[in-house]
Amino acid sequence: MLIRSVDVWHHKRLEKNVDIWIDEHNIIHNGSNAPNAAQELKHDGLVLMPAGVDPQVHLRVPGQPEKEHPGKALQAAREGGIHALLTMPNTKPVIDSTETLDQAARELEPFSQQTGVEVFLSAAITRGQRGKEAVDFKLLAKHPRIKAFTDDGLGVQSDEIMHLAFAASADTGLPILQHAECSPHPGVIASGPIQQKLNTPAYPEEAEWQMVERDLKILKDYPEATYHVLHVSARKTVELVCEAKSQGLKASCEVSPHHLYFGSEDIDESNTAFKMNPPLRDQAQRRFLREALADGRIDFVATDHAPHEISAKSQGLLQSAYGTTGLETSLYVLLKLYAEGLISPERLVNVFSHRPSHFLQLDEAYGHIRYGLPCHWILLNPKTDRTIDNSRLLSLNHNNCFLGQVLKGEIIKSSALDSAKIRS
Ligand SMILES: [Zn+2]
């Protein structure tokens, strides 16, 4: 298939008006050597870019079929231009042993093959995520699908465990992902009109950055360790990570699409998808997160796709479970920021694909458009309006805070379904 005048977005440069063709193996070629018989696709304003990599997803495998169906989640990922992801270990049972890693890998593999979305695993930092006893990092690091350690859903409160985790990271080369939340703290939503209306204590930003501050102090003892802060919500957190980077420490952070798009002023009280952890903070914080993503102080975007069954989300903002889904909306939020002039195309590729793929130590088929070589790509129209409609969402549960929003973008075609073929 020959496609004329495509703009190709890479993480460091742009190519304008390139003719490309796609062969039967779904490999992209520069158009000059297209076979004469190629079928031509006529479409104005198309963009070719590397497919997305999402380093923070709750596939809820094993043991939580009421929250998500892995086949549906991976279809949702493809719909959102995401072709590789890292799933979180706060499951039933918690992924904290070789057996549970094997179980998750075994249950996910058929859906990964069906959809062509590669799934990597993370394991807990503490046994059962109880925060008391560290896992056997060395043993678990040998598993072929593991890419990180995290107690996501809970912050690691113990200094001693963080010492062990960083020592293990230095040893194994795997990153430690922190869900930064000092507990207990009083609130479930951040200060703002809805928090005041509900007359409930605010979820303080200190709960986040004080844990990061503690972690970075410990990290100084482990210059070879890799530390990453999941889903930042507060300016101070990002500033602490930047300071650590400037001291040569291997620290990084990510932001989730909902924190880029909404502030606490935007919370719709009737939609419990607006309850997430960390919470949406005020517009000044949201503006800061957007700027920090655009200028590189925040390293990349991760969805924190967190589906829940209806009963867990139908108890009002204060009592319902935390989380919004995000796999099939993340790209379209970023394309909206691009349309508004808030991020450059190169930066969009960087935060959605290139940087997370490096962070997870994936091969070069991710994060790059490589002419004549296997790679994971999406071909899209970045300017199409996209209304997020309940009936179009593919994920099992639809607790998505973007319902009704008009975002941007439409995928026209994407690379082959069979990721194993792409690897070989
Ligand atoms: Zn988390």
Tab-separated table of C-alpha atoms and ligand atoms in Angstrom:
chain	number	residue	atom	x	y	z
A	1	MET	CA	0.000	0.000	0.000
A	2	LEU	CA	1.382	3.374	-1.076
A	3	ILE	CA	0.530	6.468	0.945
A	4	ARG	CA	1.562	9.876	-0.364
A	5	SER	CA	2.566	13.005	1.545
A	6	VAL	CA	2.690	11.628	5.057
A	7	ASP	CA	4.315	13.587	7.871
A	8	VAL	CA	6.602	11.268	9.838
A	9	TRP	CA	7.049	12.124	13.497
A	10	HIS	CA	10.208	10.859	15.211
A	11	HIS	CA	11.336	11.651	18.757
A	12	LYS	CA	14.009	14.075	17.571
A	13	ARG	CA	12.981	15.221	14.098
A	14	LEU	CA	10.092	15.528	11.682
A	15	GLU	CA	9.862	14.589	8.032
A	16	LYS	CA	7.295	16.408	5.911
A	17	ASN	CA	5.414	15.082	2.874
A	18	VAL	CA	7.104	11.697	2.644
A	19	ASP	CA	5.686	9.039	0.326
A	20	ILE	CA	5.732	5.721	2.172
A	21	TRP	CA	4.670	2.228	1.340
A	22	ILE	CA	3.763	-0.657	3.572
A	23	ASP	CA	4.646	-4.199	2.509
A	24	GLU	CA	2.852	-7.450	3.281
A	25	HIS	CA	4.822	-7.831	6.527
A	26	ASN	CA	3.608	-4.403	7.643
A	27	ILE	CA	7.092	-2.967	7.295
A	28	ILE	CA	7.299	0.710	6.321
A	29	HIS	CA	9.467	1.753	3.371
A	30	ASN	CA	10.416	5.136	2.045
A	31	GLY	CA	8.171	5.627	-1.013
A	32	SER	CA	10.775	6.025	-3.756
A	33	ASN	CA	11.112	2.267	-4.336
A	34	ALA	CA	7.424	1.349	-4.139
A	35	PRO	CA	6.363	-1.505	-6.422
A	36	ASN	CA	4.278	-0.312	-9.380
A	37	ALA	CA	1.335	-2.455	-8.448
A	38	ALA	CA	0.992	-0.960	-4.967
A	39	GLN	CA	-2.507	0.016	-4.009
A	40	GLU	CA	-2.657	3.706	-3.220
A	41	LEU	CA	-4.313	5.148	-0.113
A	42	LYS	CA	-5.376	8.752	-0.663
A	43	HIS	CA	-5.764	10.747	2.523
A	44	ASP	CA	-4.690	14.245	3.432
A	45	GLY	CA	-2.785	15.227	6.541
A	46	LEU	CA	-1.766	11.788	7.789
A	47	VAL	CA	0.957	11.266	10.373
A	48	LEU	CA	3.109	8.165	10.817
A	49	MET	CA	4.674	7.746	14.253
A	50	PRO	CA	5.981	4.998	16.580
A	51	ALA	CA	3.255	3.148	18.494
A	52	GLY	CA	2.855	3.907	22.184
A	53	VAL	CA	4.420	2.177	25.185
A	54	ASP	CA	2.529	2.447	28.473
A	55	PRO	CA	4.569	1.747	31.612
A	56	GLN	CA	1.702	1.807	34.115
A	57	VAL	CA	-1.382	-0.330	33.485
A	58	HIS	CA	-3.616	-2.404	35.754
A	59	LEU	CA	-4.615	-5.414	33.653
A	60	ARG	CA	-5.969	-7.002	36.881
A	61	VAL	CA	-4.384	-10.376	36.082
A	62	PRO	CA	-4.364	-12.666	37.948
A	63	GLY	CA	-7.551	-12.901	39.902
A	64	GLN	CA	-9.720	-9.843	39.220
A	65	PRO	CA	-11.919	-10.678	36.230
A	66	GLU	CA	-14.687	-8.411	37.538
A	67	LYS	CA	-12.397	-5.396	37.027
A	68	GLU	CA	-10.883	-6.057	33.600
A	69	HIS	CA	-10.747	-8.625	30.843
A	70	PRO	CA	-7.211	-8.817	29.482
A	71	GLY	CA	-8.385	-9.366	25.890
A	72	LYS	CA	-10.616	-6.293	26.058
A	73	ALA	CA	-7.907	-4.222	27.729
A	74	LEU	CA	-5.375	-5.101	25.041
A	75	GLN	CA	-7.904	-4.277	22.315
A	76	ALA	CA	-8.429	-0.966	24.097
A	77	ALA	CA	-4.655	-0.454	24.083
A	78	ARG	CA	-4.520	-0.968	20.301
A	79	GLU	CA	-7.447	1.400	19.875
A	80	GLY	CA	-5.352	3.912	21.786
A	81	GLY	CA	-2.201	3.301	19.706
A	82	ILE	CA	-0.399	1.452	22.521
A	83	HIS	CA	1.495	-1.692	21.428
A	84	ALA	CA	3.443	-2.548	24.613
A	85	LEU	CA	2.690	-2.076	28.276
A	86	LEU	CA	3.780	-2.863	31.813
A	87	THR	CA	1.120	-4.319	34.105
A	88	MET	CA	1.027	-3.664	37.854
A	89	PRO	CA	1.271	-6.391	40.547
A	90	ASN	CA	-1.522	-5.326	42.947
A	91	THR	CA	-3.632	-8.307	41.924
A	92	LYS	CA	-5.179	-11.365	43.606
A	93	PRO	CA	-2.844	-12.891	44.556
A	94	VAL	CA	-0.233	-10.123	44.525
A	95	ILE	CA	2.536	-10.807	41.987
A	96	ASP	CA	5.407	-11.304	44.436
A	97	SER	CA	6.860	-14.729	43.537
A	98	THR	CA	8.101	-16.710	40.542
A	99	GLU	CA	4.835	-18.686	40.639
A	100	THR	CA	2.628	-15.590	40.429
A	101	LEU	CA	4.838	-14.091	37.686
A	102	ASP	CA	4.444	-17.354	35.758
A	103	GLN	CA	0.704	-17.362	36.364
A	104	ALA	CA	0.269	-13.791	35.088
A	105	ALA	CA	2.492	-14.460	32.053
A	106	ARG	CA	0.590	-17.657	31.231
A	107	GLU	CA	-2.848	-16.022	31.540
A	108	LEU	CA	-1.865	-12.969	29.481
A	109	GLU	CA	0.028	-14.664	26.664
A	110	PRO	CA	-2.963	-15.742	24.483
A	111	PHE	CA	-4.464	-12.239	24.558
A	112	SER	CA	-1.102	-10.718	23.785
A	113	GLN	CA	-0.829	-12.997	20.755
A	114	GLN	CA	-4.378	-12.233	19.631
A	115	THR	CA	-3.930	-8.470	19.769
A	116	GLY	CA	-0.219	-8.034	19.089
A	117	VAL	CA	0.166	-5.924	22.233
A	118	GLU	CA	3.224	-7.013	24.202
A	119	VAL	CA	2.757	-7.270	27.949
A	120	PHE	CA	5.599	-6.984	30.450
A	121	LEU	CA	5.272	-7.655	34.151
A	122	SER	CA	6.230	-5.895	37.339
A	123	ALA	CA	6.564	-7.603	40.697
A	124	ALA	CA	5.819	-6.242	44.147
A	125	ILE	CA	8.542	-4.757	46.354
A	126	THR	CA	7.098	-6.368	49.494
A	127	ARG	CA	5.468	-9.740	50.014
A	128	GLY	CA	1.724	-9.450	49.573
A	129	GLN	CA	2.296	-5.688	49.284
A	130	ARG	CA	2.023	-5.641	53.045
A	131	GLY	CA	5.028	-3.331	53.364
A	132	LYS	CA	6.789	-5.525	55.923
A	133	GLU	CA	9.064	-8.007	54.182
A	134	ALA	CA	10.953	-7.507	50.904
A	135	VAL	CA	10.473	-9.952	48.029
A	136	ASP	CA	13.351	-12.088	46.742
A	137	PHE	CA	14.423	-9.438	44.204
A	138	LYS	CA	17.315	-11.448	42.785
A	139	LEU	CA	15.215	-14.503	42.077
A	140	LEU	CA	12.282	-12.569	40.589
A	141	ALA	CA	14.604	-10.476	38.393
A	142	LYS	CA	15.448	-13.639	36.473
A	143	HIS	CA	11.898	-13.954	35.130
A	144	PRO	CA	11.842	-13.331	31.358
A	145	ARG	CA	8.862	-10.903	31.427
A	146	ILE	CA	9.772	-8.758	34.471
A	147	LYS	CA	10.738	-5.124	33.896
A	148	ALA	CA	10.308	-3.407	37.280
A	149	PHE	CA	9.490	-3.669	40.975
A	150	THR	CA	6.640	-1.674	42.518
A	151	ASP	CA	4.095	-1.784	45.347
A	152	ASP	CA	1.812	0.409	43.213
A	153	GLY	CA	-1.452	1.233	44.911
A	154	LEU	CA	0.480	1.713	48.122
A	155	GLY	CA	3.560	3.726	49.015
A	156	VAL	CA	6.497	1.902	50.618
A	157	GLN	CA	6.520	3.435	54.104
A	158	SER	CA	9.576	1.628	55.476
A	159	ASP	CA	13.016	3.266	55.020
A	160	GLU	CA	14.655	-0.097	55.492
A	161	ILE	CA	12.700	-1.670	52.630
A	162	MET	CA	13.630	1.238	50.339
A	163	HIS	CA	17.313	0.569	51.138
A	164	LEU	CA	16.827	-3.080	50.147
A	165	ALA	CA	14.882	-2.131	47.021
A	166	PHE	CA	17.517	0.330	45.796
A	167	ALA	CA	20.323	-2.147	46.512
A	168	ALA	CA	18.389	-4.715	44.445
A	169	SER	CA	17.828	-2.191	41.630
A	170	ALA	CA	21.556	-1.452	41.498
A	171	ASP	CA	22.170	-5.179	41.410
A	172	THR	CA	19.571	-6.251	38.841
A	173	GLY	CA	19.295	-3.143	36.655
A	174	LEU	CA	15.502	-3.105	37.149
A	175	PRO	CA	13.835	0.167	38.204
A	176	ILE	CA	11.934	0.737	41.457
A	177	LEU	CA	8.596	2.428	40.767
A	178	GLN	CA	7.175	4.309	43.722
A	179	HIS	CA	3.495	5.076	44.246
A	180	ALA	CA	4.412	8.028	46.455
A	181	GLU	CA	1.904	8.296	49.275
A	182	CYS	CA	2.760	8.675	52.939
A	183	SER	CA	-0.027	7.137	54.941
A	184	PRO	CA	-2.144	7.579	56.824
A	185	HIS	CA	-3.423	10.938	55.631
A	186	PRO	CA	-6.951	12.255	55.950
A	187	GLY	CA	-8.267	12.967	52.454
A	188	VAL	CA	-9.411	11.197	49.310
A	189	ILE	CA	-9.817	14.198	46.964
A	190	ALA	CA	-7.625	17.305	46.775
A	191	SER	CA	-8.659	20.786	47.842
A	192	GLY	CA	-11.147	22.405	45.477
A	193	PRO	CA	-14.837	23.248	45.127
A	194	ILE	CA	-16.083	19.641	45.322
A	195	GLN	CA	-13.922	18.849	48.346
A	196	GLN	CA	-15.368	21.951	50.047
A	197	LYS	CA	-18.908	21.126	49.003
A	198	LEU	CA	-18.579	17.592	50.372
A	199	ASN	CA	-16.970	19.047	53.504
A	200	THR	CA	-14.275	16.400	53.488
A	201	PRO	CA	-10.594	16.818	54.442
A	202	ALA	CA	-8.253	17.455	51.494
A	203	TYR	CA	-5.724	14.873	50.273
A	204	PRO	CA	-2.551	16.869	50.942
A	205	GLU	CA	0.218	17.136	48.343
A	206	GLU	CA	2.763	16.561	51.126
A	207	ALA	CA	1.607	12.944	51.228
A	208	GLU	CA	3.207	12.603	47.786
A	209	TRP	CA	6.344	14.731	47.849
A	210	GLN	CA	7.447	13.890	51.382
A	211	MET	CA	7.800	10.247	50.359
A	212	VAL	CA	9.764	11.269	47.252
A	213	GLU	CA	11.991	13.496	49.389
A	214	ARG	CA	12.674	10.545	51.723
A	215	ASP	CA	13.329	8.170	48.806
A	216	LEU	CA	15.784	10.533	47.122
A	217	LYS	CA	17.760	10.868	50.354
A	218	ILE	CA	18.104	7.083	50.466
A	219	LEU	CA	18.846	6.903	46.723
A	220	LYS	CA	22.042	8.914	47.300
A	221	ASP	CA	23.520	5.778	48.855
A	222	TYR	CA	22.763	3.807	45.654
A	223	PRO	CA	24.014	5.782	42.640
A	224	GLU	CA	23.534	2.717	40.394
A	225	ALA	CA	19.885	2.263	41.361
A	226	THR	CA	17.010	3.472	39.155
A	227	TYR	CA	14.117	5.247	40.878
A	228	HIS	CA	10.914	6.311	39.185
A	229	VAL	CA	7.935	8.195	40.622
A	230	LEU	CA	4.611	7.003	39.243
A	231	HIS	CA	1.754	9.414	38.357
A	232	VAL	CA	2.997	12.708	39.859
A	233	SER	CA	0.346	15.244	40.828
A	234	ALA	CA	2.313	18.006	42.586
A	235	ARG	CA	4.883	20.549	41.437
A	236	LYS	CA	7.145	19.959	44.408
A	237	THR	CA	7.511	16.254	43.484
A	238	VAL	CA	8.753	17.127	40.001
A	239	GLU	CA	11.166	19.714	41.398
A	240	LEU	CA	12.647	17.161	43.804
A	241	VAL	CA	13.150	14.652	40.972
A	242	CYS	CA	14.815	17.343	38.813
A	243	GLU	CA	17.145	18.262	41.641
A	244	ALA	CA	18.121	14.587	42.070
A	245	LYS	CA	18.764	14.288	38.328
A	246	SER	CA	21.031	17.324	38.446
A	247	GLN	CA	23.030	15.548	41.162
A	248	GLY	CA	23.533	12.613	38.796
A	249	LEU	CA	21.037	10.250	40.394
A	250	LYS	CA	18.993	7.927	38.192
A	251	ALA	CA	15.598	9.402	39.004
A	252	SER	CA	12.619	10.014	36.738
A	253	CYS	CA	8.889	10.656	36.894
A	254	GLU	CA	5.752	10.304	34.812
A	255	VAL	CA	2.389	12.038	34.571
A	256	SER	CA	-0.990	10.564	33.705
A	257	PRO	CA	-3.273	12.055	31.035
A	258	HIS	CA	-6.001	12.951	33.537
A	259	HIS	CA	-3.615	15.119	35.558
A	260	LEU	CA	-2.688	16.968	32.369
A	261	TYR	CA	-6.278	17.517	31.303
A	262	PHE	CA	-8.290	18.193	34.450
A	263	GLY	CA	-7.914	20.121	37.682
A	264	SER	CA	-9.855	19.680	40.930
A	265	GLU	CA	-12.189	22.463	39.703
A	266	ASP	CA	-13.290	20.183	36.838
A	267	ILE	CA	-14.432	17.241	38.957
A	268	ASP	CA	-17.906	16.065	37.980
A	269	GLU	CA	-19.433	14.986	41.256
A	270	SER	CA	-21.717	12.513	39.506
A	271	ASN	CA	-18.846	10.683	37.759
A	272	THR	CA	-16.776	8.644	40.199
A	273	ALA	CA	-14.131	8.087	37.496
A	274	PHE	CA	-12.931	11.494	38.722
A	275	LYS	CA	-11.775	9.837	41.924
A	276	MET	CA	-8.216	8.696	41.339
A	277	ASN	CA	-5.033	8.332	43.350
A	278	PRO	CA	-3.216	10.692	43.425
A	279	PRO	CA	-6.140	13.102	43.078
A	280	LEU	CA	-6.647	15.882	40.542
A	281	ARG	CA	-5.133	19.048	41.999
A	282	ASP	CA	-5.869	22.720	41.221
A	283	GLN	CA	-5.444	24.453	37.848
A	284	ALA	CA	-2.065	25.955	38.811
A	285	GLN	CA	-0.698	22.454	39.441
A	286	ARG	CA	-2.247	21.179	36.214
A	287	ARG	CA	-0.677	24.041	34.238
A	288	PHE	CA	2.682	23.250	35.812
A	289	LEU	CA	2.408	19.541	34.907
A	290	ARG	CA	1.680	20.447	31.272
A	291	GLU	CA	4.655	22.799	31.103
A	292	ALA	CA	6.944	20.291	32.807
A	293	LEU	CA	5.885	17.562	30.372
A	294	ALA	CA	6.493	19.878	27.405
A	295	ASP	CA	9.950	21.021	28.538
A	296	GLY	CA	11.246	17.631	29.714
A	297	ARG	CA	11.172	18.000	33.487
A	298	ILE	CA	8.596	15.188	33.468
A	299	ASP	CA	10.014	12.198	31.598
A	300	PHE	CA	6.971	10.544	30.053
A	301	VAL	CA	3.251	9.760	30.151
A	302	ALA	CA	1.673	6.623	31.637
A	303	THR	CA	-2.066	5.994	31.808
A	304	ASP	CA	-2.450	4.308	35.208
A	305	HIS	CA	-5.348	2.496	33.465
A	306	ALA	CA	-7.349	1.422	36.542
A	307	PRO	CA	-10.643	-0.286	35.681
A	308	HIS	CA	-13.164	-1.211	38.385
A	309	GLU	CA	-16.454	-3.090	38.394
A	310	ILE	CA	-19.575	-0.926	38.591
A	311	SER	CA	-20.294	-1.781	42.239
A	312	ALA	CA	-16.840	-0.539	43.324
A	313	LYS	CA	-17.486	2.751	41.526
A	314	SER	CA	-21.112	3.399	42.442
A	315	GLN	CA	-20.664	4.551	46.027
A	316	GLY	CA	-20.148	8.266	45.481
A	317	LEU	CA	-16.855	10.145	45.280
A	318	LEU	CA	-15.866	9.566	48.888
A	319	GLN	CA	-16.484	5.824	49.150
A	320	SER	CA	-15.823	4.508	45.629
A	321	ALA	CA	-12.544	2.864	44.607
A	322	TYR	CA	-9.757	5.003	43.126
A	323	GLY	CA	-9.084	4.968	39.395
A	324	THR	CA	-9.928	5.924	35.847
A	325	THR	CA	-9.292	3.902	32.717
A	326	GLY	CA	-6.945	5.438	30.175
A	327	LEU	CA	-5.561	3.053	27.564
A	328	GLU	CA	-7.914	4.182	24.815
A	329	THR	CA	-7.823	7.917	25.594
A	330	SER	CA	-4.178	8.760	26.377
A	331	LEU	CA	-2.989	9.349	22.793
A	332	TYR	CA	-6.026	11.487	22.045
A	333	VAL	CA	-5.415	13.686	25.101
A	334	LEU	CA	-1.826	14.215	23.913
A	335	LEU	CA	-3.012	14.998	20.379
A	336	LYS	CA	-5.352	17.569	21.861
A	337	LEU	CA	-2.436	19.176	23.729
A	338	TYR	CA	-0.556	19.167	20.414
A	339	ALA	CA	-3.529	20.780	18.629
A	340	GLU	CA	-3.562	23.469	21.322
A	341	GLY	CA	0.134	24.146	20.727
A	342	LEU	CA	1.156	22.865	24.153
A	343	ILE	CA	3.527	20.100	23.039
A	344	SER	CA	5.574	19.623	19.881
A	345	PRO	CA	5.175	16.507	17.719
A	346	GLU	CA	8.694	15.366	18.647
A	347	ARG	CA	7.899	15.722	22.323
A	348	LEU	CA	4.634	13.818	21.859
A	349	VAL	CA	6.549	10.885	20.314
A	350	ASN	CA	9.090	11.103	23.096
A	351	VAL	CA	6.649	10.988	26.010
A	352	PHE	CA	4.192	8.506	24.473
A	353	SER	CA	6.631	6.064	22.923
A	354	HIS	CA	10.366	6.625	22.754
A	355	ARG	CA	11.228	7.473	26.355
A	356	PRO	CA	8.991	4.828	27.991
A	357	SER	CA	10.345	2.200	25.605
A	358	HIS	CA	13.904	3.033	26.681
A	359	PHE	CA	12.850	3.117	30.310
A	360	LEU	CA	11.523	-0.450	30.018
A	361	GLN	CA	14.646	-1.475	28.079
A	362	LEU	CA	12.606	-2.633	25.065
A	363	ASP	CA	14.238	-3.313	21.718
A	364	GLU	CA	14.553	-0.709	18.958
A	365	ALA	CA	11.379	-1.930	17.217
A	366	TYR	CA	9.612	0.215	19.835
A	367	GLY	CA	9.952	3.977	19.977
A	368	HIS	CA	11.346	4.363	16.447
A	369	ILE	CA	10.163	4.492	12.843
A	370	ARG	CA	12.745	2.412	10.994
A	371	TYR	CA	12.384	2.276	7.211
A	372	GLY	CA	12.741	-1.255	5.878
A	373	LEU	CA	13.053	-2.755	9.359
A	374	PRO	CA	10.416	-4.182	11.700
A	375	CYS	CA	8.909	-1.573	13.983
A	376	HIS	CA	5.661	-0.814	15.793
A	377	TRP	CA	3.895	2.117	14.130
A	378	ILE	CA	0.590	3.901	13.914
A	379	LEU	CA	-0.780	5.914	11.001
A	380	LEU	CA	-3.238	8.521	12.136
A	381	ASN	CA	-5.132	11.637	11.365
A	382	PRO	CA	-4.151	13.944	14.255
A	383	LYS	CA	-6.802	16.588	13.553
A	384	THR	CA	-10.040	14.576	13.647
A	385	ASP	CA	-12.310	15.519	16.540
A	386	ARG	CA	-12.928	12.542	18.780
A	387	THR	CA	-15.791	12.561	21.247
A	388	ILE	CA	-15.236	9.980	23.968
A	389	ASP	CA	-18.379	7.943	23.842
A	390	ASN	CA	-19.363	5.254	26.311
A	391	SER	CA	-20.589	2.960	23.528
A	392	ARG	CA	-17.174	3.028	21.799
A	393	LEU	CA	-14.994	2.107	24.791
A	394	LEU	CA	-13.569	-1.416	24.546
A	395	SER	CA	-12.267	-1.940	28.066
A	396	LEU	CA	-14.497	-4.173	30.248
A	397	ASN	CA	-15.458	-1.353	32.607
A	398	HIS	CA	-16.019	2.229	31.493
A	399	ASN	CA	-14.937	4.229	34.529
A	400	ASN	CA	-13.258	6.810	32.306
A	401	CYS	CA	-13.093	10.471	33.316
A	402	PHE	CA	-12.884	11.617	29.675
A	403	LEU	CA	-16.421	10.467	28.776
A	404	GLY	CA	-18.099	13.278	26.837
A	405	GLN	CA	-14.855	15.172	26.202
A	406	VAL	CA	-13.924	16.115	22.651
A	407	LEU	CA	-10.322	14.990	22.159
A	408	LYS	CA	-8.304	14.730	18.926
A	409	GLY	CA	-7.178	12.003	16.549
A	410	GLU	CA	-8.112	8.845	14.693
A	411	ILE	CA	-5.895	5.871	13.904
A	412	ILE	CA	-6.211	4.807	10.242
A	413	LYS	CA	-3.902	1.795	10.310
A	414	SER	CA	-1.288	0.307	12.614
A	415	SER	CA	1.506	-2.260	12.450
A	416	ALA	CA	0.935	-6.013	12.289
A	417	LEU	CA	-0.993	-7.782	14.992
A	418	ASP	CA	1.684	-10.373	15.547
A	419	SER	CA	4.366	-8.856	17.756
A	420	ALA	CA	6.367	-12.087	17.692
A	421	LYS	CA	6.657	-11.712	13.914
A	422	ILE	CA	7.842	-8.150	14.358
A	423	ARG	CA	10.505	-9.302	16.809
A	424	SER	CA	11.898	-12.002	14.538
B	1	ZN	ZN	-0.444	4.177	41.929
